[in-house]
Amino acid sequence: MPPFEDLTDDDLARISLPAVTFLHGGTVIDADGPRRADVLIRGGRIEAVGLQGLDVPRRAQVLDATGCVVAPGLVDLHTHLRQPGREEAETVESGSRAAALGGYTAVVAMPNTEPAIDCAAVVKEVQELGRDACCEVAVAGAITVGRAGTQLAPMAEMAALGVRIFTDDGTGVADTRLMRRALEYSSTVSRPDGTGVLLAQHCEDASMAAGGAMHEGEWSSRLGIPGQPHEAEELMVMRDLALARLTGTPIHFLHLSTAGSVELVRRAKAAGQAVTAEATPHHFTLTHAAVAGYDPVFKVHPPLRTEADVQAIRRGLADGTIDAIATDHAPHAAEAKEAPFDEAAPGMLGLETALALALTELALPIADVLALMSWRPATIAGLADQGRPVAAGEWANLCVVDPAATWTVDATRLASKSTNTPFAGRQLTGKVRHTVWRGEAVVVDGEAQR
């Protein structure tokens, strides 16, 4: 067989060669810092990184990264893919496509599906659906059977399938004794690779939040909409920090939204407690004043809070109190959002806008934003092949971001099957140009390839 460069089209048709992709002209930013470098990918892995001496095959797919940042792919700790049971709102296929367009090479699929992901059979179903996805789909399992908060789910059998994160997201585990047992149980469970599992709590005291459709405060009073006070979240954060100390077990807090919650986590970390936390783009960009027009697109749980809470979330992201930005991507069919505000389903889209919102709204260097959206959440999720350095031998899970590109959010052009974004019409800075997952360019020049 002649050298690769001398192969004819007929030669290439007769043999199977690993795909070769060349990212040219970008600046690499990962946990090791920034450097100007091109990236050569072959057979799903990074073969070489550098400026000179890269032997680029004639038939390589060349992706222009001029003026762009080449980074480890983003990882979302909190994605609702709705399948099984709510395919009218989203599927693993459509949600993963939205994720890839947003720069994500991995998402953690939340278990509040129908049926809930609370046993090995449903875990396997979602994992099978994820085989044809546009990114890695890591499955989260429920803490309790049916997410009903009364009986522990079989975490060990789900962990045996690789599940790392367990949560009843959408509701908090209200029974204190049961949550203690869940933490104790989780400390005895491990995945096939020997790594442990992690409980993630939706912090909402159901008795205090009952009937509330937005934040309890000035705007709920003006609008006559029942509200949820800060304390509905903070009481559960306090309780679970105490339970985690008692059991000596790590814990992760989902979508923190209040200044008080951020301060509780800050103090716990200062005391050496093993706690991690995430915050969403809508909680560091929007306040409860957005509800003034009664538009259900702004209904979300936990609810949009005050300006002081927004600033506290931003400070928490900047100082490391909050470890990750997670989307809480929550698609809903149109009819679910067209009901009166207090009856409408809570939730917002987030996968395609999260990175741009962070780059536009947060006064942070792009490297810090990438840490919050790539390698830190990858570590929390226990995804060994994600958030890795851009280096030879690593799996090619990468996103290429143009930090200067401006664009306007158009709900009708998003990849999700739903359109419930609160950011429609907003101009943002920062756009994903390419996404590469296991060596395959699943997004090229901002267009999905599947």
mmCIF file of C-alpha atoms in Angstrom, residues 68-198:
data_model
loop_
_atom_site.group_PDB
_atom_site.id
_atom_site.type_symbol
_atom_site.label_atom_id
_atom_site.label_comp_id
_atom_site.label_asym_id
_atom_site.label_seq_id
_atom_site.Cartn_x
_atom_site.Cartn_y
_atom_site.Cartn_z
ATOM 1 C CA CYS A 68 -11.433 31.077 18.580
ATOM 2 C CA VAL A 69 -10.777 29.210 21.803
ATOM 3 C CA VAL A 70 -10.332 25.446 21.610
ATOM 4 C CA ALA A 71 -11.385 23.942 24.945
ATOM 5 C CA PRO A 72 -12.446 20.676 26.528
ATOM 6 C CA GLY A 73 -16.118 20.082 25.772
ATOM 7 C CA LEU A 74 -18.655 21.489 28.202
ATOM 8 C CA VAL A 75 -20.358 19.224 30.750
ATOM 9 C CA ASP A 76 -23.881 19.891 32.030
ATOM 10 C CA LEU A 77 -24.674 18.462 35.440
ATOM 11 C CA HIS A 78 -28.390 19.081 35.095
ATOM 12 C CA THR A 79 -30.292 18.330 31.872
ATOM 13 C CA HIS A 80 -33.893 17.223 31.471
ATOM 14 C CA LEU A 81 -34.146 15.081 28.335
ATOM 15 C CA ARG A 82 -37.744 14.078 29.190
ATOM 16 C CA GLN A 83 -37.416 10.595 27.699
ATOM 17 C CA PRO A 84 -39.063 8.265 28.591
ATOM 18 C CA GLY A 85 -42.549 9.675 28.958
ATOM 19 C CA ARG A 86 -42.500 13.285 27.762
ATOM 20 C CA GLU A 87 -41.208 12.909 24.229
ATOM 21 C CA GLU A 88 -43.492 15.712 23.044
ATOM 22 C CA ALA A 89 -41.234 18.145 24.922
ATOM 23 C CA GLU A 90 -37.801 16.612 24.266
ATOM 24 C CA THR A 91 -36.026 13.384 23.386
ATOM 25 C CA VAL A 92 -32.514 12.187 24.012
ATOM 26 C CA GLU A 93 -31.842 12.799 20.325
ATOM 27 C CA SER A 94 -33.152 16.376 20.194
ATOM 28 C CA GLY A 95 -31.748 17.330 23.579
ATOM 29 C CA SER A 96 -28.297 15.991 22.784
ATOM 30 C CA ARG A 97 -28.310 17.915 19.522
ATOM 31 C CA ALA A 98 -29.116 21.105 21.438
ATOM 32 C CA ALA A 99 -26.302 20.227 23.838
ATOM 33 C CA ALA A 100 -23.776 19.793 21.036
ATOM 34 C CA LEU A 101 -24.792 23.132 19.518
ATOM 35 C CA GLY A 102 -24.172 24.682 22.932
ATOM 36 C CA GLY A 103 -20.662 23.211 23.118
ATOM 37 C CA TYR A 104 -21.495 20.278 25.401
ATOM 38 C CA THR A 105 -19.879 16.897 24.906
ATOM 39 C CA ALA A 106 -21.617 15.412 27.956
ATOM 40 C CA VAL A 107 -24.842 15.940 29.878
ATOM 41 C CA VAL A 108 -26.264 14.338 33.006
ATOM 42 C CA ALA A 109 -29.862 13.284 32.303
ATOM 43 C CA MET A 110 -32.139 13.940 35.282
ATOM 44 C CA PRO A 111 -34.383 11.104 36.518
ATOM 45 C CA ASN A 112 -37.746 12.896 36.745
ATOM 46 C CA THR A 113 -39.041 11.104 33.674
ATOM 47 C CA GLU A 114 -42.192 8.961 33.374
ATOM 48 C CA PRO A 115 -41.456 6.383 34.659
ATOM 49 C CA ALA A 116 -38.747 7.794 36.887
ATOM 50 C CA ILE A 117 -35.203 6.528 36.417
ATOM 51 C CA ASP A 118 -35.300 4.578 39.680
ATOM 52 C CA CYS A 119 -34.169 1.079 38.664
ATOM 53 C CA ALA A 120 -31.711 -0.702 36.404
ATOM 54 C CA ALA A 121 -34.273 -1.305 33.650
ATOM 55 C CA VAL A 122 -34.972 2.398 33.072
ATOM 56 C CA VAL A 123 -31.277 3.278 33.380
ATOM 57 C CA LYS A 124 -30.544 0.770 30.612
ATOM 58 C CA GLU A 125 -33.348 2.220 28.472
ATOM 59 C CA VAL A 126 -31.930 5.745 28.625
ATOM 60 C CA GLN A 127 -28.371 4.510 28.152
ATOM 61 C CA GLU A 128 -29.483 2.676 25.022
ATOM 62 C CA LEU A 129 -31.163 5.833 23.709
ATOM 63 C CA GLY A 130 -27.910 7.683 24.378
ATOM 64 C CA ARG A 131 -25.895 5.409 22.085
ATOM 65 C CA ASP A 132 -27.022 7.412 19.041
ATOM 66 C CA ALA A 133 -26.859 10.818 20.739
ATOM 67 C CA CYS A 134 -24.692 13.777 19.726
ATOM 68 C CA CYS A 135 -22.852 13.784 23.057
ATOM 69 C CA GLU A 136 -22.247 11.541 26.038
ATOM 70 C CA VAL A 137 -25.456 11.001 28.007
ATOM 71 C CA ALA A 138 -24.711 10.147 31.634
ATOM 72 C CA VAL A 139 -27.794 8.929 33.471
ATOM 73 C CA ALA A 140 -28.725 10.147 36.954
ATOM 74 C CA GLY A 141 -30.781 7.828 39.154
ATOM 75 C CA ALA A 142 -33.519 8.675 41.633
ATOM 76 C CA ILE A 143 -32.819 8.583 45.372
ATOM 77 C CA THR A 144 -36.273 7.192 46.139
ATOM 78 C CA VAL A 145 -38.629 4.856 44.304
ATOM 79 C CA GLY A 146 -40.777 6.882 41.928
ATOM 80 C CA ARG A 147 -39.214 10.015 43.438
ATOM 81 C CA ALA A 148 -42.021 9.684 46.002
ATOM 82 C CA GLY A 149 -39.761 10.266 48.990
ATOM 83 C CA THR A 150 -40.859 7.207 50.951
ATOM 84 C CA GLN A 151 -38.595 4.280 49.983
ATOM 85 C CA LEU A 152 -34.960 4.230 48.912
ATOM 86 C CA ALA A 153 -34.339 3.264 45.303
ATOM 87 C CA PRO A 154 -31.881 0.434 44.536
ATOM 88 C CA MET A 155 -28.845 2.662 44.113
ATOM 89 C CA ALA A 156 -26.375 -0.231 44.062
ATOM 90 C CA GLU A 157 -27.945 -1.859 40.990
ATOM 91 C CA MET A 158 -27.978 1.473 39.156
ATOM 92 C CA ALA A 159 -24.392 2.252 40.216
ATOM 93 C CA ALA A 160 -23.381 -1.128 38.773
ATOM 94 C CA LEU A 161 -24.462 0.299 35.397
ATOM 95 C CA GLY A 162 -22.223 3.339 35.889
ATOM 96 C CA VAL A 163 -24.666 5.784 37.503
ATOM 97 C CA ARG A 164 -22.779 8.345 39.587
ATOM 98 C CA ILE A 165 -25.353 10.985 40.589
ATOM 99 C CA PHE A 166 -28.586 10.252 42.454
ATOM 100 C CA THR A 167 -31.293 12.855 42.958
ATOM 101 C CA ASP A 168 -35.062 13.252 43.222
ATOM 102 C CA ASP A 169 -34.700 16.521 41.297
ATOM 103 C CA GLY A 170 -37.977 18.361 40.972
ATOM 104 C CA THR A 171 -38.660 17.602 44.611
ATOM 105 C CA GLY A 172 -36.424 17.475 47.642
ATOM 106 C CA VAL A 173 -36.234 14.416 49.890
ATOM 107 C CA ALA A 174 -38.423 15.777 52.671
ATOM 108 C CA ASP A 175 -38.108 12.986 55.226
ATOM 109 C CA THR A 176 -35.006 13.777 57.292
ATOM 110 C CA ARG A 177 -34.533 10.240 58.532
ATOM 111 C CA LEU A 178 -34.831 8.858 55.008
ATOM 112 C CA MET A 179 -32.292 11.386 53.709
ATOM 113 C CA ARG A 180 -29.881 10.336 56.442
ATOM 114 C CA ARG A 181 -30.322 6.703 55.398
ATOM 115 C CA ALA A 182 -29.783 7.661 51.759
ATOM 116 C CA LEU A 183 -26.498 9.374 52.608
ATOM 117 C CA GLU A 184 -25.340 6.411 54.684
ATOM 118 C CA TYR A 185 -26.363 3.967 51.960
ATOM 119 C CA SER A 186 -24.599 5.991 49.251
ATOM 120 C CA SER A 187 -21.309 5.768 51.143
ATOM 121 C CA THR A 188 -21.353 1.969 50.688
ATOM 122 C CA VAL A 189 -22.090 2.043 46.952
ATOM 123 C CA SER A 190 -19.535 2.199 44.165
ATOM 124 C CA ARG A 191 -19.439 1.971 40.375
ATOM 125 C CA PRO A 192 -17.619 -0.727 38.410
ATOM 126 C CA ASP A 193 -14.494 1.436 38.193
ATOM 127 C CA GLY A 194 -14.387 1.652 41.999
ATOM 128 C CA THR A 195 -15.450 5.307 42.237
ATOM 129 C CA GLY A 196 -18.243 6.265 44.592
ATOM 130 C CA VAL A 197 -21.620 7.854 43.985
ATOM 131 C CA LEU A 198 -22.931 11.291 44.897
#
